[in-house]
Amino acid sequence: MPRFSDRERAFIRTKLREVGAELFAAHGLAKVSVADLAVAAGIAKGSFYAFYGMKEELYLDILGELQVNMVSAIEAVLARSTGSSRQRLAAVCTELMAAAERAPLLVRTDPATLEQLYRRLPPEALAGHTDQDAAGVARLVAAGISLACTPVVAAKVLQQVFIAAWHLPADDPDRAAVLDRLIAGVAAGLTLDD
């Protein structure tokens, strides 16, 4: 296996994330092989393993990068939003839904994909991802949003709501109304009255 300089490693890792996001969004985790990823990134199949132990690790890494982007979106909304905890959480959820729609990989992350990740990845890798979600929710609390539950519970509720919402067909004429009601219900259920 060739040795890569630090600069080459950074370039290849970025390229793997880019092509991984494209291929996984287009075909799903199960149908994309390590060989597909390597060819798209312009590296040998064996070189893939210098960066990731398996394709699921790459998938989780890409999700982590998307998560960082979504935390930035949360912070931007919190910086400009006013009103009650319920109103501010609804504004955050609305922005997160919009951000998710700009990330096709999230839409493609269905229950079968999640099952594959849970089956193949070590529990500590997945726990770290959930911990990051809880940390994102803790930012809501730090910004003055009063939650009716723990940040971990709120993070898990939000994960499930977004998974369900992402699978509502984009061309459904009632999509906007459904998402508005879903967000309003979640915001009411997760917050304490101000």
PDB file of C-alpha atoms in Angstrom:
ATOM      1  CA  MET A   1       0.000   0.000   0.000  1.00  0.00           C
ATOM      2  CA  PRO A   2       1.487   3.378  -0.920  1.00  0.00           C
ATOM      3  CA  ARG A   3       2.376   5.861   1.779  1.00  0.00           C
ATOM      4  CA  PHE A   4       0.676   9.218   1.500  1.00  0.00           C
ATOM      5  CA  SER A   5       1.976  12.575   2.669  1.00  0.00           C
ATOM      6  CA  ASP A   6      -0.172  14.481   5.168  1.00  0.00           C
ATOM      7  CA  ARG A   7      -1.330  16.742   2.359  1.00  0.00           C
ATOM      8  CA  GLU A   8      -2.260  13.767   0.152  1.00  0.00           C
ATOM      9  CA  ARG A   9      -4.066  12.114   3.068  1.00  0.00           C
ATOM     10  CA  ALA A  10      -6.131  15.246   3.701  1.00  0.00           C
ATOM     11  CA  PHE A  11      -6.965  15.561  -0.005  1.00  0.00           C
ATOM     12  CA  ILE A  12      -7.936  11.889  -0.350  1.00  0.00           C
ATOM     13  CA  ARG A  13     -10.017  11.901   2.851  1.00  0.00           C
ATOM     14  CA  THR A  14     -11.916  14.951   1.576  1.00  0.00           C
ATOM     15  CA  LYS A  15     -12.364  13.300  -1.819  1.00  0.00           C
ATOM     16  CA  LEU A  16     -13.653  10.095  -0.191  1.00  0.00           C
ATOM     17  CA  ARG A  17     -16.202  12.123   1.788  1.00  0.00           C
ATOM     18  CA  GLU A  18     -17.336  13.948  -1.349  1.00  0.00           C
ATOM     19  CA  VAL A  19     -17.680  10.879  -3.561  1.00  0.00           C
ATOM     20  CA  GLY A  20     -19.081   8.872  -0.659  1.00  0.00           C
ATOM     21  CA  ALA A  21     -21.830  11.428  -0.069  1.00  0.00           C
ATOM     22  CA  GLU A  22     -22.701  11.387  -3.781  1.00  0.00           C
ATOM     23  CA  LEU A  23     -22.637   7.605  -4.216  1.00  0.00           C
ATOM     24  CA  PHE A  24     -24.413   6.805  -0.944  1.00  0.00           C
ATOM     25  CA  ALA A  25     -27.128   9.390  -1.693  1.00  0.00           C
ATOM     26  CA  ALA A  26     -27.619   8.031  -5.211  1.00  0.00           C
ATOM     27  CA  HIS A  27     -27.476   4.291  -4.492  1.00  0.00           C
ATOM     28  CA  GLY A  28     -27.675   3.702  -0.738  1.00  0.00           C
ATOM     29  CA  LEU A  29     -25.114   2.257   1.647  1.00  0.00           C
ATOM     30  CA  ALA A  30     -25.854  -1.374   0.822  1.00  0.00           C
ATOM     31  CA  LYS A  31     -25.330  -0.994  -2.938  1.00  0.00           C
ATOM     32  CA  VAL A  32     -22.077   0.996  -2.839  1.00  0.00           C
ATOM     33  CA  SER A  33     -18.898  -1.059  -2.544  1.00  0.00           C
ATOM     34  CA  VAL A  34     -15.456  -0.095  -1.305  1.00  0.00           C
ATOM     35  CA  ALA A  35     -14.294  -0.624  -4.901  1.00  0.00           C
ATOM     36  CA  ASP A  36     -16.886   1.907  -6.132  1.00  0.00           C
ATOM     37  CA  LEU A  37     -15.675   4.448  -3.582  1.00  0.00           C
ATOM     38  CA  ALA A  38     -12.006   3.878  -4.409  1.00  0.00           C
ATOM     39  CA  VAL A  39     -12.537   4.226  -8.169  1.00  0.00           C
ATOM     40  CA  ALA A  40     -14.562   7.419  -7.713  1.00  0.00           C
ATOM     41  CA  ALA A  41     -11.855   8.863  -5.438  1.00  0.00           C
ATOM     42  CA  GLY A  42      -9.074   7.861  -7.828  1.00  0.00           C
ATOM     43  CA  ILE A  43      -7.297   5.503  -5.431  1.00  0.00           C
ATOM     44  CA  ALA A  44      -6.672   1.767  -5.311  1.00  0.00           C
ATOM     45  CA  LYS A  45      -9.203  -0.327  -3.405  1.00  0.00           C
ATOM     46  CA  GLY A  46      -6.559  -1.341  -0.861  1.00  0.00           C
ATOM     47  CA  SER A  47      -5.711   2.312  -0.234  1.00  0.00           C
ATOM     48  CA  PHE A  48      -9.265   2.910   0.995  1.00  0.00           C
ATOM     49  CA  TYR A  49      -8.370   0.962   4.132  1.00  0.00           C
ATOM     50  CA  ALA A  50      -5.609   3.445   4.989  1.00  0.00           C
ATOM     51  CA  PHE A  51      -8.446   5.891   5.679  1.00  0.00           C
ATOM     52  CA  TYR A  52     -11.424   3.814   6.834  1.00  0.00           C
ATOM     53  CA  GLY A  53     -11.765   0.271   8.102  1.00  0.00           C
ATOM     54  CA  MET A  54     -15.061  -0.194   6.263  1.00  0.00           C
ATOM     55  CA  LYS A  55     -17.500   1.808   4.176  1.00  0.00           C
ATOM     56  CA  GLU A  56     -19.810   2.220   7.180  1.00  0.00           C
ATOM     57  CA  GLU A  57     -17.072   4.235   8.925  1.00  0.00           C
ATOM     58  CA  LEU A  58     -16.956   6.579   5.936  1.00  0.00           C
ATOM     59  CA  TYR A  59     -20.749   6.866   5.994  1.00  0.00           C
ATOM     60  CA  LEU A  60     -20.716   7.770   9.695  1.00  0.00           C
ATOM     61  CA  ASP A  61     -17.883  10.260   9.089  1.00  0.00           C
ATOM     62  CA  ILE A  62     -19.974  11.956   6.391  1.00  0.00           C
ATOM     63  CA  LEU A  63     -22.985  12.048   8.722  1.00  0.00           C
ATOM     64  CA  GLY A  64     -20.746  13.618  11.371  1.00  0.00           C
ATOM     65  CA  GLU A  65     -19.706  16.326   8.935  1.00  0.00           C
ATOM     66  CA  LEU A  66     -23.357  17.000   8.105  1.00  0.00           C
ATOM     67  CA  GLN A  67     -24.060  17.119  11.827  1.00  0.00           C
ATOM     68  CA  VAL A  68     -21.436  19.852  12.279  1.00  0.00           C
ATOM     69  CA  ASN A  69     -23.107  21.854   9.500  1.00  0.00           C
ATOM     70  CA  MET A  70     -26.490  21.419  11.147  1.00  0.00           C
ATOM     71  CA  VAL A  71     -25.121  22.613  14.507  1.00  0.00           C
ATOM     72  CA  SER A  72     -23.912  25.756  12.716  1.00  0.00           C
ATOM     73  CA  ALA A  73     -27.429  26.204  11.335  1.00  0.00           C
ATOM     74  CA  ILE A  74     -28.862  25.814  14.853  1.00  0.00           C
ATOM     75  CA  GLU A  75     -26.501  28.449  16.209  1.00  0.00           C
ATOM     76  CA  ALA A  76     -27.411  30.887  13.430  1.00  0.00           C
ATOM     77  CA  VAL A  77     -31.131  30.475  14.118  1.00  0.00           C
ATOM     78  CA  LEU A  78     -30.654  30.828  17.867  1.00  0.00           C
ATOM     79  CA  ALA A  79     -28.650  34.012  17.369  1.00  0.00           C
ATOM     80  CA  ARG A  80     -31.484  35.693  15.479  1.00  0.00           C
ATOM     81  CA  SER A  81     -34.611  34.098  16.981  1.00  0.00           C
ATOM     82  CA  THR A  82     -36.782  35.562  19.704  1.00  0.00           C
ATOM     83  CA  GLY A  83     -39.954  34.467  21.419  1.00  0.00           C
ATOM     84  CA  SER A  84     -40.907  31.575  23.654  1.00  0.00           C
ATOM     85  CA  SER A  85     -38.980  28.328  23.974  1.00  0.00           C
ATOM     86  CA  ARG A  86     -41.633  26.672  21.817  1.00  0.00           C
ATOM     87  CA  GLN A  87     -41.321  29.318  19.077  1.00  0.00           C
ATOM     88  CA  ARG A  88     -37.522  29.225  19.114  1.00  0.00           C
ATOM     89  CA  LEU A  89     -37.416  25.410  18.992  1.00  0.00           C
ATOM     90  CA  ALA A  90     -39.911  25.463  16.106  1.00  0.00           C
ATOM     91  CA  ALA A  91     -37.640  27.930  14.258  1.00  0.00           C
ATOM     92  CA  VAL A  92     -34.649  25.645  14.861  1.00  0.00           C
ATOM     93  CA  CYS A  93     -36.582  22.589  13.630  1.00  0.00           C
ATOM     94  CA  THR A  94     -37.735  24.437  10.512  1.00  0.00           C
ATOM     95  CA  GLU A  95     -34.135  25.372   9.682  1.00  0.00           C
ATOM     96  CA  LEU A  96     -32.940  21.828  10.368  1.00  0.00           C
ATOM     97  CA  MET A  97     -35.575  20.436   7.999  1.00  0.00           C
ATOM     98  CA  ALA A  98     -34.430  22.871   5.305  1.00  0.00           C
ATOM     99  CA  ALA A  99     -30.764  22.002   5.932  1.00  0.00           C
ATOM    100  CA  ALA A 100     -31.579  18.295   5.767  1.00  0.00           C
ATOM    101  CA  GLU A 101     -33.299  18.730   2.419  1.00  0.00           C
ATOM    102  CA  ARG A 102     -30.069  20.245   1.103  1.00  0.00           C
ATOM    103  CA  ALA A 103     -28.238  17.046   2.167  1.00  0.00           C
ATOM    104  CA  PRO A 104     -29.565  14.156   0.048  1.00  0.00           C
ATOM    105  CA  LEU A 105     -27.586  11.614   2.073  1.00  0.00           C
ATOM    106  CA  LEU A 106     -29.772  12.334   5.093  1.00  0.00           C
ATOM    107  CA  VAL A 107     -32.895  11.679   3.061  1.00  0.00           C
ATOM    108  CA  ARG A 108     -31.386   8.384   1.920  1.00  0.00           C
ATOM    109  CA  THR A 109     -30.587   7.291   5.495  1.00  0.00           C
ATOM    110  CA  ASP A 110     -33.532   4.959   6.007  1.00  0.00           C
ATOM    111  CA  PRO A 111     -34.190   2.364   8.752  1.00  0.00           C
ATOM    112  CA  ALA A 112     -32.364  -0.358   6.774  1.00  0.00           C
ATOM    113  CA  THR A 113     -29.273   1.853   6.528  1.00  0.00           C
ATOM    114  CA  LEU A 114     -29.424   2.645  10.233  1.00  0.00           C
ATOM    115  CA  GLU A 115     -29.723  -1.068  10.979  1.00  0.00           C
ATOM    116  CA  GLN A 116     -26.632  -1.769   8.863  1.00  0.00           C
ATOM    117  CA  LEU A 117     -24.698   0.936  10.714  1.00  0.00           C
ATOM    118  CA  TYR A 118     -25.777  -0.435  14.110  1.00  0.00           C
ATOM    119  CA  ARG A 119     -24.885  -3.965  13.068  1.00  0.00           C
ATOM    120  CA  ARG A 120     -21.451  -3.209  11.578  1.00  0.00           C
ATOM    121  CA  LEU A 121     -20.060  -0.328  13.619  1.00  0.00           C
ATOM    122  CA  PRO A 122     -18.774  -0.551  17.188  1.00  0.00           C
ATOM    123  CA  PRO A 123     -21.232   0.758  19.792  1.00  0.00           C
ATOM    124  CA  GLU A 124     -18.799   3.466  20.906  1.00  0.00           C
ATOM    125  CA  ALA A 125     -18.732   4.987  17.398  1.00  0.00           C
ATOM    126  CA  LEU A 126     -22.515   5.239  17.363  1.00  0.00           C
ATOM    127  CA  ALA A 127     -22.630   6.454  20.957  1.00  0.00           C
ATOM    128  CA  GLY A 128     -20.268   9.263  20.008  1.00  0.00           C
ATOM    129  CA  HIS A 129     -22.635  10.287  17.236  1.00  0.00           C
ATOM    130  CA  THR A 130     -25.620  10.303  19.628  1.00  0.00           C
ATOM    131  CA  ASP A 131     -23.539  12.237  22.166  1.00  0.00           C
ATOM    132  CA  GLN A 132     -22.917  14.885  19.498  1.00  0.00           C
ATOM    133  CA  ASP A 133     -26.668  15.144  18.922  1.00  0.00           C
ATOM    134  CA  ALA A 134     -27.228  15.565  22.662  1.00  0.00           C
ATOM    135  CA  ALA A 135     -24.507  18.242  22.748  1.00  0.00           C
ATOM    136  CA  GLY A 136     -26.340  20.057  19.952  1.00  0.00           C
ATOM    137  CA  VAL A 137     -29.542  19.960  21.990  1.00  0.00           C
ATOM    138  CA  ALA A 138     -27.604  21.156  25.057  1.00  0.00           C
ATOM    139  CA  ARG A 139     -26.809  24.276  23.004  1.00  0.00           C
ATOM    140  CA  LEU A 140     -30.547  24.914  22.846  1.00  0.00           C
ATOM    141  CA  VAL A 141     -30.718  24.832  26.636  1.00  0.00           C
ATOM    142  CA  ALA A 142     -27.679  27.116  26.902  1.00  0.00           C
ATOM    143  CA  ALA A 143     -29.473  29.542  24.566  1.00  0.00           C
ATOM    144  CA  GLY A 144     -32.421  29.699  26.956  1.00  0.00           C
ATOM    145  CA  ILE A 145     -34.805  27.108  25.516  1.00  0.00           C
ATOM    146  CA  SER A 146     -36.533  25.314  28.397  1.00  0.00           C
ATOM    147  CA  LEU A 147     -36.830  21.597  27.672  1.00  0.00           C
ATOM    148  CA  ALA A 148     -39.398  19.285  29.245  1.00  0.00           C
ATOM    149  CA  CYS A 149     -36.927  16.359  29.092  1.00  0.00           C
ATOM    150  CA  THR A 150     -33.209  15.633  29.075  1.00  0.00           C
ATOM    151  CA  PRO A 151     -31.083  16.703  26.095  1.00  0.00           C
ATOM    152  CA  VAL A 152     -30.472  13.021  25.275  1.00  0.00           C
ATOM    153  CA  VAL A 153     -34.213  12.291  25.100  1.00  0.00           C
ATOM    154  CA  ALA A 154     -34.825  15.470  23.081  1.00  0.00           C
ATOM    155  CA  ALA A 155     -32.030  14.507  20.660  1.00  0.00           C
ATOM    156  CA  LYS A 156     -33.534  11.050  20.138  1.00  0.00           C
ATOM    157  CA  VAL A 157     -37.021  12.492  19.606  1.00  0.00           C
ATOM    158  CA  LEU A 158     -35.652  14.949  17.041  1.00  0.00           C
ATOM    159  CA  GLN A 159     -33.733  12.165  15.277  1.00  0.00           C
ATOM    160  CA  GLN A 160     -36.897  10.097  14.903  1.00  0.00           C
ATOM    161  CA  VAL A 161     -38.997  13.048  13.768  1.00  0.00           C
ATOM    162  CA  PHE A 162     -36.475  14.011  11.112  1.00  0.00           C
ATOM    163  CA  ILE A 163     -36.130  10.448   9.876  1.00  0.00           C
ATOM    164  CA  ALA A 164     -39.905  10.260   9.477  1.00  0.00           C
ATOM    165  CA  ALA A 165     -40.113  13.683   7.832  1.00  0.00           C
ATOM    166  CA  TRP A 166     -37.329  12.974   5.347  1.00  0.00           C
ATOM    167  CA  HIS A 167     -39.321  10.063   3.982  1.00  0.00           C
ATOM    168  CA  LEU A 168     -42.424  12.098   3.260  1.00  0.00           C
ATOM    169  CA  PRO A 169     -42.437  12.379  -0.551  1.00  0.00           C
ATOM    170  CA  ALA A 170     -41.138  15.732  -1.783  1.00  0.00           C
ATOM    171  CA  ASP A 171     -44.000  16.000  -4.285  1.00  0.00           C
ATOM    172  CA  ASP A 172     -46.728  15.368  -1.697  1.00  0.00           C
ATOM    173  CA  PRO A 173     -49.084  18.373  -1.967  1.00  0.00           C
ATOM    174  CA  ASP A 174     -49.592  18.323   1.805  1.00  0.00           C
ATOM    175  CA  ARG A 175     -45.876  18.140   2.657  1.00  0.00           C
ATOM    176  CA  ALA A 176     -45.534  21.730   3.920  1.00  0.00           C
ATOM    177  CA  ALA A 177     -48.657  21.467   6.082  1.00  0.00           C
ATOM    178  CA  VAL A 178     -47.586  18.083   7.478  1.00  0.00           C
ATOM    179  CA  LEU A 179     -44.118  19.380   8.350  1.00  0.00           C
ATOM    180  CA  ASP A 180     -45.563  22.519   9.959  1.00  0.00           C
ATOM    181  CA  ARG A 181     -47.855  20.403  12.174  1.00  0.00           C
ATOM    182  CA  LEU A 182     -45.062  17.958  12.972  1.00  0.00           C
ATOM    183  CA  ILE A 183     -42.707  20.756  13.989  1.00  0.00           C
ATOM    184  CA  ALA A 184     -45.404  22.497  16.046  1.00  0.00           C
ATOM    185  CA  GLY A 185     -46.214  19.260  17.870  1.00  0.00           C
ATOM    186  CA  VAL A 186     -42.586  18.438  18.587  1.00  0.00           C
ATOM    187  CA  ALA A 187     -41.840  21.966  19.772  1.00  0.00           C
ATOM    188  CA  ALA A 188     -44.856  21.847  22.098  1.00  0.00           C
ATOM    189  CA  GLY A 189     -43.970  18.402  23.418  1.00  0.00           C
ATOM    190  CA  LEU A 190     -40.291  19.074  24.063  1.00  0.00           C
ATOM    191  CA  THR A 191     -40.504  22.499  25.689  1.00  0.00           C
ATOM    192  CA  LEU A 192     -41.759  23.857  28.967  1.00  0.00           C
ATOM    193  CA  ASP A 193     -44.117  26.814  28.931  1.00  0.00           C
ATOM    194  CA  ASP A 194     -42.233  30.099  29.267  1.00  0.00           C
TER     195      ASP A 194
END
